[in-house]
Coordinates of C-alpha atoms and ligand atoms in Angstrom, one line a residue:
X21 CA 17.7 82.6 -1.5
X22 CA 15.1 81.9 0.5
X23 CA 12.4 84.6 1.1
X24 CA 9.3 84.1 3.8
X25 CA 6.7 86.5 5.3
X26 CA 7.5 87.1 8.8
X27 CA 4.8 87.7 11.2
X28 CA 6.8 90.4 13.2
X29 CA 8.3 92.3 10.2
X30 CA 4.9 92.7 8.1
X31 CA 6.7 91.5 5.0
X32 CA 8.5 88.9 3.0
X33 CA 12.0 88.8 4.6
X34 CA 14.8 87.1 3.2
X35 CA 15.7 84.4 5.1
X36 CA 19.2 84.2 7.4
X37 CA 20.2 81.9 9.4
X38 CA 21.9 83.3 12.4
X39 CA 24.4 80.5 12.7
X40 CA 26.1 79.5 9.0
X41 CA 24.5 76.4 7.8
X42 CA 21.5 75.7 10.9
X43 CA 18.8 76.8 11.5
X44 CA 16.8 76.7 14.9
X45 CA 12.8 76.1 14.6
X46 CA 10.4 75.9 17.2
X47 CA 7.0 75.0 16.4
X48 CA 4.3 74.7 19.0
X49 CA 3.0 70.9 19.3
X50 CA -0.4 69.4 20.0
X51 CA -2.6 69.9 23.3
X52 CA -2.9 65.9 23.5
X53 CA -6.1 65.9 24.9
X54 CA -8.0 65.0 22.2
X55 CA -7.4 63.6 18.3
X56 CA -5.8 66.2 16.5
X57 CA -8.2 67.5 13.4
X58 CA -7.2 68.1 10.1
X59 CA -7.2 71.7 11.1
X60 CA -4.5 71.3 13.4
X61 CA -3.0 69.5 10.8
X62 CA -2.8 71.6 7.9
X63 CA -0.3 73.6 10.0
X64 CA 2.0 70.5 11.0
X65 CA 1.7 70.0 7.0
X66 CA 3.0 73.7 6.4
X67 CA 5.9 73.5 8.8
X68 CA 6.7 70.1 7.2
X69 CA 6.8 72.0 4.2
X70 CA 9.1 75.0 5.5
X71 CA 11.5 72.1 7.0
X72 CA 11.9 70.1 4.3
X73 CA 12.3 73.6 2.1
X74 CA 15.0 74.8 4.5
X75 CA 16.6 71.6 4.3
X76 CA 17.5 72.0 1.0
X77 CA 20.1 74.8 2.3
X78 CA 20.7 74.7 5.8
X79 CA 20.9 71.9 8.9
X80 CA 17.4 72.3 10.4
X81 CA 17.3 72.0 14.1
X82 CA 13.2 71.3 14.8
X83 CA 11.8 71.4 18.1
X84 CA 8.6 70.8 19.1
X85 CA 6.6 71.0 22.7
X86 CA 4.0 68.2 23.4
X87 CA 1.6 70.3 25.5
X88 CA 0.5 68.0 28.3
X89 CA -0.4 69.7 30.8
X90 CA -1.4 74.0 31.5
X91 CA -3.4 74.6 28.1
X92 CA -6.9 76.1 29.6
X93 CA -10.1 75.6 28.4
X94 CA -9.9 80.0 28.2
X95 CA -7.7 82.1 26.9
X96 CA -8.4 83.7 30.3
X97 CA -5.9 82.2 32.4
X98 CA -9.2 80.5 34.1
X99 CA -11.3 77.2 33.7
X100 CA -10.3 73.5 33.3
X101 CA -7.4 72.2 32.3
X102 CA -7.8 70.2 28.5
X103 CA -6.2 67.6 29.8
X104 CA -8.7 67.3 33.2
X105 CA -11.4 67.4 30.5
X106 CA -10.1 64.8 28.4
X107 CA -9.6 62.5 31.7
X108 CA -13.2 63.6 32.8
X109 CA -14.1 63.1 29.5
X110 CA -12.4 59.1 29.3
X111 CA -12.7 58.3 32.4
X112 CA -8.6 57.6 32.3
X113 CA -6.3 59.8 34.1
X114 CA -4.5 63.2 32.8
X115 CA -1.5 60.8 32.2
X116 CA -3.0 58.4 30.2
X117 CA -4.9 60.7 27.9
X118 CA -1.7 62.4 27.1
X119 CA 0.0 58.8 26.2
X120 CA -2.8 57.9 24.2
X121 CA -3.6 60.8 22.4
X122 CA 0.6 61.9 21.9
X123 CA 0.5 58.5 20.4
X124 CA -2.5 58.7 18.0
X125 CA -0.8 62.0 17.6
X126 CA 2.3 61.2 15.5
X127 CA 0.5 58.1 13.7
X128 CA -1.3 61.1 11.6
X129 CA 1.4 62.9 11.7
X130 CA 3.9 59.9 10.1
X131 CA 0.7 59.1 8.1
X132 CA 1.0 62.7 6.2
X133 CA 4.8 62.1 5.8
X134 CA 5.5 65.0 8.0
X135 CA 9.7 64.5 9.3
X136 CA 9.6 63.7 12.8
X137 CA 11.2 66.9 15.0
X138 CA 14.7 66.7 15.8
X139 CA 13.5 67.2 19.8
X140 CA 10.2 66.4 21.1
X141 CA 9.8 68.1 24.1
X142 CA 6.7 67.2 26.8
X143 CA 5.6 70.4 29.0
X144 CA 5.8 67.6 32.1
X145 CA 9.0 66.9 31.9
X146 CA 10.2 70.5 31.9
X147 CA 8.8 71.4 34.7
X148 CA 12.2 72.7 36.1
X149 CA 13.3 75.1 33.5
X150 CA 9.5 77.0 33.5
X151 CA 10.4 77.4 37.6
X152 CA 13.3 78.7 37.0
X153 CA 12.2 81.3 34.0
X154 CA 9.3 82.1 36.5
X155 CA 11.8 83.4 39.0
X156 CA 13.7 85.3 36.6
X157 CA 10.8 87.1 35.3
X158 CA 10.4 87.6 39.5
X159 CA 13.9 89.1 39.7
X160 CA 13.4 91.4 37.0
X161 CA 10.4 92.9 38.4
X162 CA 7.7 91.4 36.3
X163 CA 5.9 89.0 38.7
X164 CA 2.7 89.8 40.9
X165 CA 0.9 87.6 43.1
X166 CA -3.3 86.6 43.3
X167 CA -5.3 84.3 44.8
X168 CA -4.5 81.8 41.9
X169 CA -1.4 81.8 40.5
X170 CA 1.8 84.3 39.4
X171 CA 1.0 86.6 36.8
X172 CA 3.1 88.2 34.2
X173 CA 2.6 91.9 34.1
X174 CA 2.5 92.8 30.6
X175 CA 2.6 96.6 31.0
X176 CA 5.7 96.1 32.5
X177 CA 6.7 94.9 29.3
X178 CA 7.5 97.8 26.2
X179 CA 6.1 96.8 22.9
X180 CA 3.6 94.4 24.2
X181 CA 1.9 94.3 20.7
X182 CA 4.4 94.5 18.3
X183 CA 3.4 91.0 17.3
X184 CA 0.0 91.9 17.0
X185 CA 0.4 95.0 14.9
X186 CA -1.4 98.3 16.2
X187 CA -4.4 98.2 14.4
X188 CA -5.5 95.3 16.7
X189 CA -5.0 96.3 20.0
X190 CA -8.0 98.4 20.6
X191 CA -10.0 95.1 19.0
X192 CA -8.1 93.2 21.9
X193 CA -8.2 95.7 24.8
X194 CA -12.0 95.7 24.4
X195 CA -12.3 91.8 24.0
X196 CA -14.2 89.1 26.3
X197 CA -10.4 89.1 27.9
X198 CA -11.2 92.0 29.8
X199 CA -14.3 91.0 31.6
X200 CA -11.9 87.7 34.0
X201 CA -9.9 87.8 37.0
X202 CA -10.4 91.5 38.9
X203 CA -7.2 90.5 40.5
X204 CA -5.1 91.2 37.2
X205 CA -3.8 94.3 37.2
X206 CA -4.1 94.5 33.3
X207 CA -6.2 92.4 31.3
X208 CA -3.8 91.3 28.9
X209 CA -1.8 90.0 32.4
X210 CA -1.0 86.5 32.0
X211 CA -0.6 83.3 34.5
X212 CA 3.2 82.1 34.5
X213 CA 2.2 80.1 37.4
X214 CA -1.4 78.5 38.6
X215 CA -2.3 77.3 42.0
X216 CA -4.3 74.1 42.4
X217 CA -7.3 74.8 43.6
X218 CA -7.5 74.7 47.4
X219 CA -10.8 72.4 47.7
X220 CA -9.6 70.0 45.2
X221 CA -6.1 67.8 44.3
X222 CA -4.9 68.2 40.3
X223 CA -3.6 64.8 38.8
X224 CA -1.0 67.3 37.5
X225 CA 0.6 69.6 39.6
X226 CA 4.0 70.5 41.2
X227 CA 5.6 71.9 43.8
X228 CA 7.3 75.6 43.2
X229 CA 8.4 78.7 45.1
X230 CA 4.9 80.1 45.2
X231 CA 3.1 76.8 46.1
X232 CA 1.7 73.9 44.6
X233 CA 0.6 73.8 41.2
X234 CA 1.2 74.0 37.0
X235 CA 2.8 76.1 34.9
X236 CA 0.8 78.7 32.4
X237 CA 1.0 77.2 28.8
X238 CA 2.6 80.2 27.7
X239 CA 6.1 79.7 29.7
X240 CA 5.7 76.4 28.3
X241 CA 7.1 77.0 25.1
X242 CA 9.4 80.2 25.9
X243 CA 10.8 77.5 28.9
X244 CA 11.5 74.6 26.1
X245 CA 12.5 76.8 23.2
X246 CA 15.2 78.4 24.5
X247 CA 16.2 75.4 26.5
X248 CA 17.4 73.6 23.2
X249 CA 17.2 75.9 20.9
X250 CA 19.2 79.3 22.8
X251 CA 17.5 82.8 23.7
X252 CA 17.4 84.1 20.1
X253 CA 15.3 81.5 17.8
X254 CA 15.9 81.7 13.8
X255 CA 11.7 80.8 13.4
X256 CA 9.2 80.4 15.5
X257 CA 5.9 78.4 13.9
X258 CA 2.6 78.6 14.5
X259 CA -1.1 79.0 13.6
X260 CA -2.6 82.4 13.0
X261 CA -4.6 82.2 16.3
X262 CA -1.6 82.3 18.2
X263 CA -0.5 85.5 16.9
X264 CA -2.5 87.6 19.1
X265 CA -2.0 85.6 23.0
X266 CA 0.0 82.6 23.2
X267 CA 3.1 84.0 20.7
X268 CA 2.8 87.6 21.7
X269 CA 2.9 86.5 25.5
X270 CA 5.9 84.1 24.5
X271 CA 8.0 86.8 23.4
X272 CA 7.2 89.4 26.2
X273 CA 8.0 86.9 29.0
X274 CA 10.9 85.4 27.0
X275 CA 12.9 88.6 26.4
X276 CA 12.0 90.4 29.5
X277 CA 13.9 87.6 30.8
X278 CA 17.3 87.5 28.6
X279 CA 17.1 91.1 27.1
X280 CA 17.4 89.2 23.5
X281 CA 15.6 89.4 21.0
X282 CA 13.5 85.8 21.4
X283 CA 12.4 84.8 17.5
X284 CA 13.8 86.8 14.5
X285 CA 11.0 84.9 12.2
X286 CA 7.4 84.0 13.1
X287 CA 5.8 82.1 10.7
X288 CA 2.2 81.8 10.8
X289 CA -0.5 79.1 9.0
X290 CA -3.9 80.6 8.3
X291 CA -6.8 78.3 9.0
X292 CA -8.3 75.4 7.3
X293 CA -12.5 76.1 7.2
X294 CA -15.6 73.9 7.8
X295 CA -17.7 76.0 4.9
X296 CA -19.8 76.6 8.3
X297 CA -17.2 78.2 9.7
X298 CA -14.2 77.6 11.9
X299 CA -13.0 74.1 12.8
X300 CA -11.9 73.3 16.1
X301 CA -12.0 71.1 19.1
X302 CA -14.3 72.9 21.0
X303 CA -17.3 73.5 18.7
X304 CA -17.9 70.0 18.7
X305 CA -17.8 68.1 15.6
X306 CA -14.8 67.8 13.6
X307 CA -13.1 65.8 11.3
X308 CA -9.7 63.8 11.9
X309 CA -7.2 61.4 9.8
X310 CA -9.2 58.7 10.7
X311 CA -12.4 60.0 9.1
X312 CA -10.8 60.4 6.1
X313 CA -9.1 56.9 6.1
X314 CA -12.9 55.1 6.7
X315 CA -14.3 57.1 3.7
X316 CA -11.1 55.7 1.5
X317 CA -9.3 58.2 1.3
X318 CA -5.3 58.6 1.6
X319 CA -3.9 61.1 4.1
X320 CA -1.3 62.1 1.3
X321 CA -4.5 63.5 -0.8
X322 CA -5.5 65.3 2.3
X323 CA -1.8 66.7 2.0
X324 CA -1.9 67.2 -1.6
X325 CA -5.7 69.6 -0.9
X326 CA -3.5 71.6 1.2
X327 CA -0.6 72.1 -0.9
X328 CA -2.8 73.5 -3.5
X329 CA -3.2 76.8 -1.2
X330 CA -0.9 78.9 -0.1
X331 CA -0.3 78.6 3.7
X332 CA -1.0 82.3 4.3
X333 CA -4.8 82.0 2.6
X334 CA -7.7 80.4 4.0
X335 CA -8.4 77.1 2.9
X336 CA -12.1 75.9 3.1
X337 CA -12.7 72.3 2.9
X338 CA -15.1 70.0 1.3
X339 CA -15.4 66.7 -0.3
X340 CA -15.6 67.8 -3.6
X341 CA -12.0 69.0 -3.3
X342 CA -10.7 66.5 -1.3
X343 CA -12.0 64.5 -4.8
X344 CA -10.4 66.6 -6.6
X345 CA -7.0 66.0 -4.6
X346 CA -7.0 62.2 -4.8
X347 CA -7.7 62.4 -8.5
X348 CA -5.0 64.4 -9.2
X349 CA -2.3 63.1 -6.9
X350 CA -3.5 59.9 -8.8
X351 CA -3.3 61.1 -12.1
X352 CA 0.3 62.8 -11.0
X353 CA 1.6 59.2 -10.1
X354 CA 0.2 57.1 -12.8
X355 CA 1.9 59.4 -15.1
X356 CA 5.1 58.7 -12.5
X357 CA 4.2 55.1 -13.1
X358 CA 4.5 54.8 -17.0
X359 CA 7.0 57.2 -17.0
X360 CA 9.4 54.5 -15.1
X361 CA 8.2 51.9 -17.8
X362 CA 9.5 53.6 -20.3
X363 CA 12.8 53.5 -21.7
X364 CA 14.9 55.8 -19.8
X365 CA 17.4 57.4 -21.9
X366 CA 20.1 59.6 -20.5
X367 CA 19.8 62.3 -18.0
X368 CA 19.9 65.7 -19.7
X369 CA 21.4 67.5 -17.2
X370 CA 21.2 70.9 -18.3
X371 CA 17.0 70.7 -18.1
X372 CA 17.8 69.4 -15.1
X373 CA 19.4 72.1 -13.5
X374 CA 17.5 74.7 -14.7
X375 CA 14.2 72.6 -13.7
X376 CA 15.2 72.4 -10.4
X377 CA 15.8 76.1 -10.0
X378 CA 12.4 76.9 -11.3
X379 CA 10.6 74.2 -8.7
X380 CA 13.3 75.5 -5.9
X381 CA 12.9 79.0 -6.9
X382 CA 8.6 78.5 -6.3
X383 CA 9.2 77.3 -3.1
X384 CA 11.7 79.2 -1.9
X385 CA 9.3 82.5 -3.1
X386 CA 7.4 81.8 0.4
X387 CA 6.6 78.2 -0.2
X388 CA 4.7 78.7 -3.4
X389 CA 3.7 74.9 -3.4
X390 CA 0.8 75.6 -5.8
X391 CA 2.7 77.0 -8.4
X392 CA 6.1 74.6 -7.5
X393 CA 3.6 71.5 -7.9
X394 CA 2.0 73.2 -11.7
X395 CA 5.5 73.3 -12.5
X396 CA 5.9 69.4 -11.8
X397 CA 2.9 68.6 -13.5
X398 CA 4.4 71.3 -16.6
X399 CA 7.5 69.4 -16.8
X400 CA 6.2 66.1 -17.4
X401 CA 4.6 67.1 -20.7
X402 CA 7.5 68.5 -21.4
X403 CA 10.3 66.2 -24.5
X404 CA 12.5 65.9 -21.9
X405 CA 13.6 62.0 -21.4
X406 CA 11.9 60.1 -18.8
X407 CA 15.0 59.9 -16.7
X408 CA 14.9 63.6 -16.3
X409 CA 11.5 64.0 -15.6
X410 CA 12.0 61.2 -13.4
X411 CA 15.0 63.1 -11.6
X412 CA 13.1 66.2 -10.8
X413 CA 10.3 64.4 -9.8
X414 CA 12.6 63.2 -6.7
X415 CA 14.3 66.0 -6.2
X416 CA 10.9 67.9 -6.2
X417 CA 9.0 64.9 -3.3
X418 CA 12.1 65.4 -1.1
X419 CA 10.1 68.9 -0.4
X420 CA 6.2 67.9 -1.1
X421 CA 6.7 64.8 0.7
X422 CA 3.8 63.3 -1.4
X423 CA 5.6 59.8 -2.5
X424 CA 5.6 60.6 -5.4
X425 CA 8.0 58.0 -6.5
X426 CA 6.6 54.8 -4.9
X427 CA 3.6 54.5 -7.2
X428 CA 2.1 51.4 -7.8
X429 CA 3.2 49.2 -10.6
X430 CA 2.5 51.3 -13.8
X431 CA -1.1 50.6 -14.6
X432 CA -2.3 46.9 -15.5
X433 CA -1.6 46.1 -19.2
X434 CA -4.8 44.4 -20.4
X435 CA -4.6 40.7 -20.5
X436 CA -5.0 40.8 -24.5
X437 CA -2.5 43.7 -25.2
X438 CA -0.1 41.9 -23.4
X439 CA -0.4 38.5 -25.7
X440 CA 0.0 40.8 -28.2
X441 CA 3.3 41.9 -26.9
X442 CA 3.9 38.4 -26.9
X443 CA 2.9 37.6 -29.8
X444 CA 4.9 40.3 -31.2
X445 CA 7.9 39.2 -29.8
X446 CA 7.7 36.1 -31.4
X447 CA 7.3 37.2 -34.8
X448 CA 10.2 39.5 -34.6
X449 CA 12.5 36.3 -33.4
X450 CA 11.2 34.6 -36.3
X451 CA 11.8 37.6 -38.5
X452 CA 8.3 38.3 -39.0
X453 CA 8.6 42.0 -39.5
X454 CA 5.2 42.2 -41.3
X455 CA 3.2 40.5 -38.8
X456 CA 5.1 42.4 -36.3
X457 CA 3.8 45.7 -37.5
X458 CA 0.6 44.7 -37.9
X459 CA 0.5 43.8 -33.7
X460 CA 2.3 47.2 -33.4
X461 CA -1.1 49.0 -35.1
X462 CA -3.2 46.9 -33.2
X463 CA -1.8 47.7 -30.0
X464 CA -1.6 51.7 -31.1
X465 CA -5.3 51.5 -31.8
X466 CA -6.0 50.0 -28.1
X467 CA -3.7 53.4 -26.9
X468 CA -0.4 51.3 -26.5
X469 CA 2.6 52.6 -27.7
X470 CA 5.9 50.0 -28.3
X471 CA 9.3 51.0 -28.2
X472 CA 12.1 48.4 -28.9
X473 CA 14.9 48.9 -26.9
X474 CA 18.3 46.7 -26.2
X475 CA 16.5 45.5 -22.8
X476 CA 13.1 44.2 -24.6
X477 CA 9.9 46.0 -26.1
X478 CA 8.5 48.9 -23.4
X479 CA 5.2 50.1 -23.9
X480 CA 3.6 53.2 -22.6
X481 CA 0.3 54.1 -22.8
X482 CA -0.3 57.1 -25.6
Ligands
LIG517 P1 -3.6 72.8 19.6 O1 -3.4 71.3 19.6 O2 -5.0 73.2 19.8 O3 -2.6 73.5 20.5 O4 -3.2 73.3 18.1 C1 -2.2 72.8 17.3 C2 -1.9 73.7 16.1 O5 -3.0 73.7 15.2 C3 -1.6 75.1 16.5 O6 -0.4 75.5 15.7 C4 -2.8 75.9 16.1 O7 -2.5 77.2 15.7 C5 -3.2 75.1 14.9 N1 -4.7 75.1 14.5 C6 -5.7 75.1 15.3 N2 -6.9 75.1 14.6 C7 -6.5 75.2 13.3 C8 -7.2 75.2 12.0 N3 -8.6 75.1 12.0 N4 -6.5 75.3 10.9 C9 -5.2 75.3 10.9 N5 -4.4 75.2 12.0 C10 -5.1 75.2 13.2
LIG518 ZN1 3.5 77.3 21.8

């Protein structure tokens, strides 16, 4: 059984498909105007995490939008587009950022060993599907016009801020939200539809019903979610700052539209912290895969840091415990590596079994990787064969997804132990066995153990 906190509920649900055996999970992609940070990330990490956790019971069906064109500077429905910024920015056009950066996009994404989505879906090439859901919402009576674009009436709309829980809506009513566009008739009123601006042609727009121009990011998603993955949606993934706007205005435009109920889990990630404060694109500096990589670092310890939190606490990073990551994710395959030089032995597959449900049962407790991954590291010091430990240690990477399995060969023998071994060898062919002891003390005082098995001598260090 599989229990996670859902967003919507307030509590740790137990998880049910609403189709036997799949499960359907949207999780809102990157705004491609820029790198993405580690930041960003940390939540592709986390949904890797859920997927690959699911996957373990059900057929996960993963969608994910590529937002390429809509996303606003503001949260206000006003300003520049990103990806005008980005083009201003590059001197390239919209089009071209959003290649480039799409690209760079999912080389850190394959680099953290996150499974590719089952759809990747671009905003542009949906362009249709938003119309259409635009002129539903009109049908229904949810639609009203301004000077720039279609808006979504949210009081219209019952339970606006369900999402959002009621202890925050006076905190948003009285936010910088209210103080934009005197045309709205509400200020949590939302663009479904923008106008290009009269005095100026957008390297991105459309025509539509209502006039030229680009869809609101919002009916992005709602538009491409439902497209593959139907009007009710088993999880819905995010980061926490989409609980309040984007997520809440997803699911009053999406089931004013279809009556449904749009997402019966939201997941949320909370945020990973500069100590300074928050990291993102906007505030300027900020750090990226490729940062990491020039300082020599791995982007698996990057994913190892984060699995060492909990997804639903803040995670403030710093060198020091990137350090820490590396040395242990090290450490955690060395041991892997001599483990495999040892001399097997037979599975025990009752440890097995029950080792598995312990390292399933952690993850499936909300995706307690922290406590899943102690158990890894608990097992190996276990008496258990190496062939067992070895077995759990797969079954436990096809959910952290840190390779935990390809380690390098098992650390270098020193030249002189391994003439020893040699050495040793030859003096048990010639039926040395006193000489051969004496090697096997040697190499025990240099913190080599021997073992002679059928297949040869395997050493391990003590
Ligand atoms: P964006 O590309 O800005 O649309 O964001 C992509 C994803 O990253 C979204 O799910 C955000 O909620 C998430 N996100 C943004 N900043 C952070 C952060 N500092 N830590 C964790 N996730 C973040
Ligand atoms: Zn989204």
């Amino acid at each position: 059984m599989i229990k996670l906190y859902n967003t919507l509920t307030r509590r740790k649900d137990k998880f049910e498909p609403l189709k036997e055996g799949l499960v359907s999970m949207y999780c809102c992609g990157p705004t491609v105007y820029n790198y993405a940070h580690i930041g960003n990330l940390r939540t592709y990490i986390f949904e890797d995490i859920l997927k690959r956790t699911l996957e373990q019971a059900y057929q996960v069906r993963h969608v994910m939008n590529i937002t390429d064109v809509g996303h606003l500077v503001s949260d206000n429905d006003d300003g520049q587009d990103k990806m005008e910024v980005g083009a201003a920015r590059e001197g390239k056009s919209a089009w071209d950022i959003a290649k480039f950066y799409e690209e760079s996009f999912f080389k850190d994404f394959d680099s953290l060993n996150c499974k590719r989505p089952t759809i990747t879906a671009r905003a542009t090439q949906h362009i249709k599907e938003m119309i259409n859901l635009v002129k539903t919402l009109e049908e229904k009576g949810y639609t009203y016009k301004t000077s720039d674009g279609i808006y979504f009436d949210t009081s219209k709309f019952k339970n606006y801020h369900n999402l959002v829980g009621k202890s925050h809506i006076e905190g948003l009513k009285s936010g910088a939200r209210v103080e934009f566009n005197s045309e709205k008739r509400n200020p949590s009123d939302f663009a479904l539809w923008k106008f290009s601006p009269t005095n100026e042609k957008r390297q991105m727009e459309w025509p539509s019903p209502w006039g030229v121009g680009f869809p609101g990011w919002h009916i992005e998603c709602s538009s491409m979610a439902m497209k593959y993955l139907g009007q009710t949606l088993d999880i819905h993934c995010g980061g926490i700052d989409h609980i309040a706007v984007h997520h809440t205005n997803e699911i009053a435009q999406s089931e004013a539209a279809t009556g449904k109920q749009y997402v019966r889990n939201w997941i949320h990630g909370e945020f990973l912290v500069l100590p300074a404060g928050k990291m993102s694109k906007s505030s300027g500096g900020f750090l990226t895969i490729s940062t990491l990589k020039e300082k020599g670092y791995d982007p698996l310890d990057y994913r190892y840091l984060c699995l060492g939190a909990h997804y639903r606490t803040q995670l403030e990073f710093s060198w020091e415990a990137l350090d820490f990551a590396r040395a242990s994710l090290k450490s955690l395959k060395q041991k892997i590596a001599d483990l495999k030089n040892q001399e097997q032995l037979s599975v025990e597959e009752n440890a097995l079994k029950e080792a598995k449900n312990i390292f399933f049962e952690n993850m499936a407790d909300d995706l307690n990787t922290s406590k899943a991954l102690a158990f890894v590291w608990e097992f190996l010091k276990t008496k258990n064969t190496p062939a067992t430990k070895l077995e759990l240690v797969k079954y436990a990477d096809t959910m952290l997804g840190l390779n935990l399995l390809k380690t390098e060969e098992a650390k270098e023998l020193p030249p002189e132990a391994k003439a020893l071994i040699e050495e040793r060898q030859l003096a048990r062919k010639n039926k040395d066995f006193k000489k051969s002891d004496e090697i096997r003390a040697k190499l025990e005082q240099m913190g080599i153990l021997i073992k002679d098995t059928p297949q040869g001598p395997k050493w391990s260090f003590k």
